[in-house]
RNA sequence: GGCCACGUGGCGGAGUGGUGACGCAGCGGACUGCAAAUCCGCGUACCCCGGUUCAAUUCCGGGCGUGGCCUCCA
């Protein structure tokens, strides 16, 4: 089994070689918890869940460590908490907001059929590690203290900018931001900053007397380092995080630990558009996972829709493609209920497709083949492997059945009447009844009983 | 302005230096009183212009278009 992954660092697909096959380690940037997760947030969650499943398949479930963090300290969080809970003490409001948002996030993604990560660390539980990193960086001459801030000195790192493929000169030339006066270099970034009253505050590193709080990137360096070590295998996230977030994570971690790399492979998922337009609050097309679920789309349909496009390609998220995804999944899901298969059972073409840089569209094409070949056992395995247990669709069908049950007393006599009309060849009447039922959302199917030759009618409620 | 990615039939979407998967939709047929469902069959595509090559959709260059990053963002 060969696994090849596209590495942003080298801009090419490379054979994947774990540092330690007994413990393959992956870190993925999780949400900053201040608002509902939108459908774009769902993409890395789903994509790297597939990779997690594939790694578990290849190296064994207990030999993969997947860390996806929750960032619960951030300016946006502070602002939102103050806005939503103006009457609460800041730290209480912030805690309330982050707890609620994190719980909501878990609820939303649970519907997407993702496995829980091995570790889900929180930034606020790693402040000590962040302070340590700051101290190390200052001690090694990669960071300096100015105006109660700790700043990373990008000029101290020879290949800063390697991940995003840009030189310091280019970045400075293209810079649109005003440079804080206390910075030595315009691209230097904040590792630690002083807290204003009402902001979360912790004892500062580097001998700074004022209490402070971490900058944006340091939390991932701290959590990745603590749970995965100085150098690990895979680091993932959205493509927009390449710069500055991941670039700065690399700078912090490598310089603090004195290593050549932080993670060997850097993976970035592409962006998502909605009905051909950029998703933005101003356009009013900002779609949350919760909205889609509330509209009645099963979570597995969202997952399927996401995987129909390769993870590095842009997705145009449309209602039409969701409908198509639902139609396909619905036709397959009766096979998702797995009969007990021997643990060694696997469908190699699916694994091979995923092994080529997570080629999920090709894997789904393989599913179509299995379906066509009526290989339901393999189809069921593959669906399950890809995270489609059929649970949400089954729940939906159960709800439909329950609803159908409530109107059965009205529907059954009409169907009987229609069959009578058909026997008399009174097709005007039978079609009228069918239209009447259709208006109630009831769809009919006539089938001929093989044994008796009688016409029998089944019905179901459309959503 | 700088850097980067992408551009395949009506839609979604693989793949390849030499007959262009697959799915959805569409069309035709079977079945049906008619539908629905099911089954069988079918069509049309590689953004444009150059270059390399016996041969390019595939490689190279330029252009156009879309998107991303350069500032918070998956």
GROMACS .gro file of C-alpha atoms (C1' of nucleotides) in nm, chain A residues 38 40-41 76 165-166 174 176-177 216 238 240-241 243 271-273 278-279 308-310 324 328 359 361-362 365 368 372 422 427 430-431 434 445-446, chain B residues 1-7 10-15 21-25 31-38 40-41 66-74:
model
   74
   38UNK     CA    1  -1.994   2.742   0.865
   40UNK     CA    2  -1.631   2.606   0.493
   41UNK     CA    3  -1.518   2.511   0.841
   76UNK     CA    4  -1.260   3.784   1.821
  165UNK     CA    5   0.697   3.058  -0.095
  166UNK     CA    6   0.770   3.421  -0.050
  174UNK     CA    7   0.341   4.401  -0.061
  176UNK     CA    8  -0.052   4.693   0.348
  177UNK     CA    9  -0.050   4.705   0.723
  216UNK     CA   10  -0.253   3.420   1.745
  238UNK     CA   11  -0.736   2.547   0.525
  240UNK     CA   12  -0.586   3.046   0.383
  241UNK     CA   13  -0.389   2.949   0.690
  243UNK     CA   14   0.024   3.252   0.555
  271UNK     CA   15  -1.188   2.699  -0.038
  272UNK     CA   16  -1.555   2.680  -0.094
  273UNK     CA   17  -1.794   2.905  -0.279
  278UNK     CA   18  -1.765   3.391  -0.252
  279UNK     CA   19  -1.918   3.312   0.085
  308UNK     CA   20  -1.725   1.457  -0.437
  309UNK     CA   21  -1.457   1.719  -0.494
  310UNK     CA   22  -1.088   1.661  -0.441
  324UNK     CA   23  -2.758   1.496  -0.640
  328UNK     CA   24  -2.686   0.889  -0.480
  359UNK     CA   25  -0.856   1.121  -0.438
  361UNK     CA   26  -1.386   1.156  -0.636
  362UNK     CA   27  -1.206   0.855  -0.775
  365UNK     CA   28  -1.639   0.636  -0.872
  368UNK     CA   29  -2.043   0.336  -0.830
  372UNK     CA   30  -2.320  -0.158  -1.061
  422UNK     CA   31  -5.823   0.095  -1.234
  427UNK     CA   32  -5.844   0.592  -1.553
  430UNK     CA   33  -5.761   0.672  -1.084
  431UNK     CA   34  -5.542   0.955  -1.211
  434UNK     CA   35  -5.318   0.986  -0.777
  445UNK     CA   36  -4.547   0.295  -0.722
  446UNK     CA   37  -4.743   0.022  -0.897
  464G      C1'   38   0.125   4.559  -0.740
  465G      C1'   39   0.369   4.067  -0.555
  466C      C1'   40   0.297   3.530  -0.480
  467C      C1'   41  -0.008   3.087  -0.571
  468A      C1'   42  -0.386   2.750  -0.750
  469C      C1'   43  -0.735   2.625  -1.101
  470G      C1'   44  -0.995   2.636  -1.620
  473G      C1'   45  -2.604   2.078  -1.962
  474C      C1'   46  -2.405   2.001  -1.439
  475G      C1'   47  -2.054   1.741  -1.101
  476G      C1'   48  -1.586   1.517  -1.175
  477A      C1'   49  -1.144   1.138  -1.271
  478G      C1'   50  -0.744   1.071  -1.590
  484A      C1'   51  -1.360   0.722  -1.676
  485C      C1'   52  -1.771   0.760  -1.377
  486G      C1'   53  -2.220   0.995  -1.172
  487C      C1'   54  -2.651   1.324  -1.230
  488A      C1'   55  -2.957   1.538  -1.583
  494C      C1'   56  -4.226  -0.251  -1.906
  495U      C1'   57  -4.700   0.038  -1.779
  496G      C1'   58  -5.387   0.229  -1.948
  497C      C1'   59  -5.064   0.659  -1.831
  498A      C1'   60  -4.708   0.776  -1.466
  499A      C1'   61  -4.339   0.644  -1.099
  500A      C1'   62  -3.972   0.279  -1.019
  501U      C1'   63  -3.667  -0.065  -1.274
  503C      C1'   64  -3.133  -0.182  -2.190
  504G      C1'   65  -2.911   0.167  -2.522
  529U      C1'   66  -1.211   3.230  -1.192
  530G      C1'   67  -1.052   3.177  -0.702
  531G      C1'   68  -0.696   3.223  -0.290
  532C      C1'   69  -0.301   3.462   0.002
  533C      C1'   70  -0.028   3.925   0.100
  534U      C1'   71  -0.503   4.201   0.701
  535C      C1'   72  -0.914   3.836   1.083
  536C      C1'   73  -1.081   3.398   0.803
  537A      C1'   74  -1.138   2.673   0.674
   0.00000   0.00000   0.00000
